[in-house]
Coordinates of C-alpha atoms in Angstrom, one line a residue:
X29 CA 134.1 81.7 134.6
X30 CA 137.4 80.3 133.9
X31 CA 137.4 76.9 132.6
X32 CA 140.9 74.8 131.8
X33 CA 141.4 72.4 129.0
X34 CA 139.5 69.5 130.4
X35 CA 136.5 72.2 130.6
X36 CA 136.7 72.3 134.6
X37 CA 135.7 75.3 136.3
X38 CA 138.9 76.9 138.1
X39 CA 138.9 76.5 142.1
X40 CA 138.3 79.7 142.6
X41 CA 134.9 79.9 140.7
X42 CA 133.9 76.5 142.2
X43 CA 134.2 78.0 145.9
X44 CA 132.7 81.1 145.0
X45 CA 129.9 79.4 143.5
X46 CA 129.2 77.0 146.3
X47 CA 128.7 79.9 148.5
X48 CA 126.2 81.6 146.4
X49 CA 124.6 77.7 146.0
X50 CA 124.1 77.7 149.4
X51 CA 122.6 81.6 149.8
X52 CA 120.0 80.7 146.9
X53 CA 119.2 77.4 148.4
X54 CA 118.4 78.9 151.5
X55 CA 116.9 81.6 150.0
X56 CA 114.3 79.7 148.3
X57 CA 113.7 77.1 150.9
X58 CA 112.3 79.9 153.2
X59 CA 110.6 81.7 151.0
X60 CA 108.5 78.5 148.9
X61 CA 105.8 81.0 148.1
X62 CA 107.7 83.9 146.3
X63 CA 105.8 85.5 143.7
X64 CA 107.4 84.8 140.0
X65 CA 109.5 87.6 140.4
X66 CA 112.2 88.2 142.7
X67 CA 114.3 91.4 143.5
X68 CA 117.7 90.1 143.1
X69 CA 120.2 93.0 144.1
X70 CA 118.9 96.4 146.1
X71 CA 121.0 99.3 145.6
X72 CA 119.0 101.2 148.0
X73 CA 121.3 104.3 147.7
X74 CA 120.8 104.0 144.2
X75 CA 117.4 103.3 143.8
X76 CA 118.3 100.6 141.8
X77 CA 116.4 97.2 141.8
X78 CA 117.0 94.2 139.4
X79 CA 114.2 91.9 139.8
X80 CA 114.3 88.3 138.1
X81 CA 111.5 85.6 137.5
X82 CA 111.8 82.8 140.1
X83 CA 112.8 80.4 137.4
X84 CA 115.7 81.6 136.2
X85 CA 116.5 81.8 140.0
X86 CA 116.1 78.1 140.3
X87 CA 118.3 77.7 137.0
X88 CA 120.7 79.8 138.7
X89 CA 120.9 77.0 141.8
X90 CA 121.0 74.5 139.4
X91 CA 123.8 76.4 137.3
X92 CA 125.6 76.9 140.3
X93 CA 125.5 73.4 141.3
X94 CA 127.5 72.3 138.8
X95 CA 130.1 75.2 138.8
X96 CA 131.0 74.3 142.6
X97 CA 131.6 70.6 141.4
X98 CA 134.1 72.0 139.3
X99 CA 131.9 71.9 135.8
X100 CA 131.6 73.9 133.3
X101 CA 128.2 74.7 132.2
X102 CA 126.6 76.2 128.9
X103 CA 123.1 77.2 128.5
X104 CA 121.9 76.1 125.3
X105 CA 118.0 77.7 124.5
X106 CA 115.5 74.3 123.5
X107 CA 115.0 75.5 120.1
X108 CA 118.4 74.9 119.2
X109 CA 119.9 73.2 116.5
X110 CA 122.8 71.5 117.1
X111 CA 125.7 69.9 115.1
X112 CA 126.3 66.3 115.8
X113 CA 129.7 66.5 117.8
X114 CA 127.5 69.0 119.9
X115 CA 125.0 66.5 120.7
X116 CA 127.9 63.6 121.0
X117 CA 129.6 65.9 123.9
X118 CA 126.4 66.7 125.6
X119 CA 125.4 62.6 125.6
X120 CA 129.2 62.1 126.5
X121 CA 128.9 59.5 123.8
X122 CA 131.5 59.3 120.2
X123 CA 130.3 61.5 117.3
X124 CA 129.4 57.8 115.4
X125 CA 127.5 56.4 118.1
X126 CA 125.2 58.9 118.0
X127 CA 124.9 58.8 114.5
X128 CA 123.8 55.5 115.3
X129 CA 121.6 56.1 117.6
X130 CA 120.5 59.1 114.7
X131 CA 119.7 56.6 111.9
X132 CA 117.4 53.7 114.4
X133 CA 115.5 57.0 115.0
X134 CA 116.3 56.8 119.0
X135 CA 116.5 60.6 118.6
X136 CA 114.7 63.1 116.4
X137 CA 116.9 65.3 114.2
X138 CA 117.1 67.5 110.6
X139 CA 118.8 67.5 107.8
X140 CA 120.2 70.7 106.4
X141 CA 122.0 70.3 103.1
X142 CA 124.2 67.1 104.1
X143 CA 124.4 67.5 107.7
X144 CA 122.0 66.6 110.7
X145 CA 121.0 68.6 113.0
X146 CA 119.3 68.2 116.7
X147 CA 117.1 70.1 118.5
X148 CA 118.3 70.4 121.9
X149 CA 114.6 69.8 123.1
X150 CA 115.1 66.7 121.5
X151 CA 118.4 65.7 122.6
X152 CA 117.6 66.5 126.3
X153 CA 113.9 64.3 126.0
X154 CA 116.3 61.1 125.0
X155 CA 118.8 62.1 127.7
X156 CA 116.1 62.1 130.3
X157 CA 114.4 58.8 128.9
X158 CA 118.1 57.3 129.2
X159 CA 118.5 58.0 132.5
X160 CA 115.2 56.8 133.1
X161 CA 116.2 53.1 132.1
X162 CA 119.3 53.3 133.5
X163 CA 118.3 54.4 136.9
X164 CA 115.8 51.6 136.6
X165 CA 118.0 48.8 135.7
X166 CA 120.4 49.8 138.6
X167 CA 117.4 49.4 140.9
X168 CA 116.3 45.8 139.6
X169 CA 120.7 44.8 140.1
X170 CA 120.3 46.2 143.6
X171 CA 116.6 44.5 144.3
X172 CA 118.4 41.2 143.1
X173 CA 121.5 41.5 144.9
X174 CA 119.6 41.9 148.5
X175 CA 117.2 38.9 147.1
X176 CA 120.2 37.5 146.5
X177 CA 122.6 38.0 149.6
X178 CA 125.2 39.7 147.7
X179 CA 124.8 42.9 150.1

């Protein structure tokens, strides 16, 4: 994938992608109840076959459906530990808000030596939570407004 400075995938990738988006979508629309594993390419002149679990199918989609938005993406295993600008870019937050957010314990981390560190299973479980809120204060604004008028 090329990405630019700004960490956008290039035009080309982003089409490309949203073509294979659409194959794998389709893909496992029509086939809800494929087994775990799925043959992925057939070389049938080469009796080659390179079967995949479904999941990592699905994160393929889901991969794919940010590189044909133009985003780069990085897959980051939940056991890892990651530095604090790390965490700060994946929250799109500043490296001392999230320290913030580090010492009123909003987010479980490590120390190692001097430095904290966050598991990504972590990081993700306060991202989701975040969301949460947010997606439900947004509904309560728009419940009001229509009680309101204002829409």
């Amino acid at each position: 994938m090329t990405v630019d400075a700004a960490g956008r995938a290039s035009h080309d990738d982003a089409e490309v992608a949203q073509q294979a988006l659409e194959a794998v979508r389709k893909y496992l629309s029509s086939h809800p109840s494929t087994p775990a594993v799925i043959e992925l390419v057939s070389d049938d002149a080469e009796g080659e076959h390179l079967l995949v679990p479904r999941s990592a199918v699905e994160l393929l989609a889901r991969i794919l459906t940010y590189m044909s938005s133009g985003d780069a993406v990085s897959v980051v295993p939940n056991h890892a530990q990651l530095t604090t600008q790390q965490a700060a870019d994946v929250l799109n937050v500043s490296r001392p808000y999230l320290i913030k957010l580090l010492d009123h314990e909003q987010i479980e981390y490590t120390k190692v030596g001097k430095h904290r560190r966050i598991k990504a299973s972590s990081l993700l479980e306060y991202k989701r939570q975040d969301d949460l809120k947010r997606r439900e204060a947004a509904d309560e604004l728009s419940a009001l407004s229509q009680e309101l008028g204002l829409v």
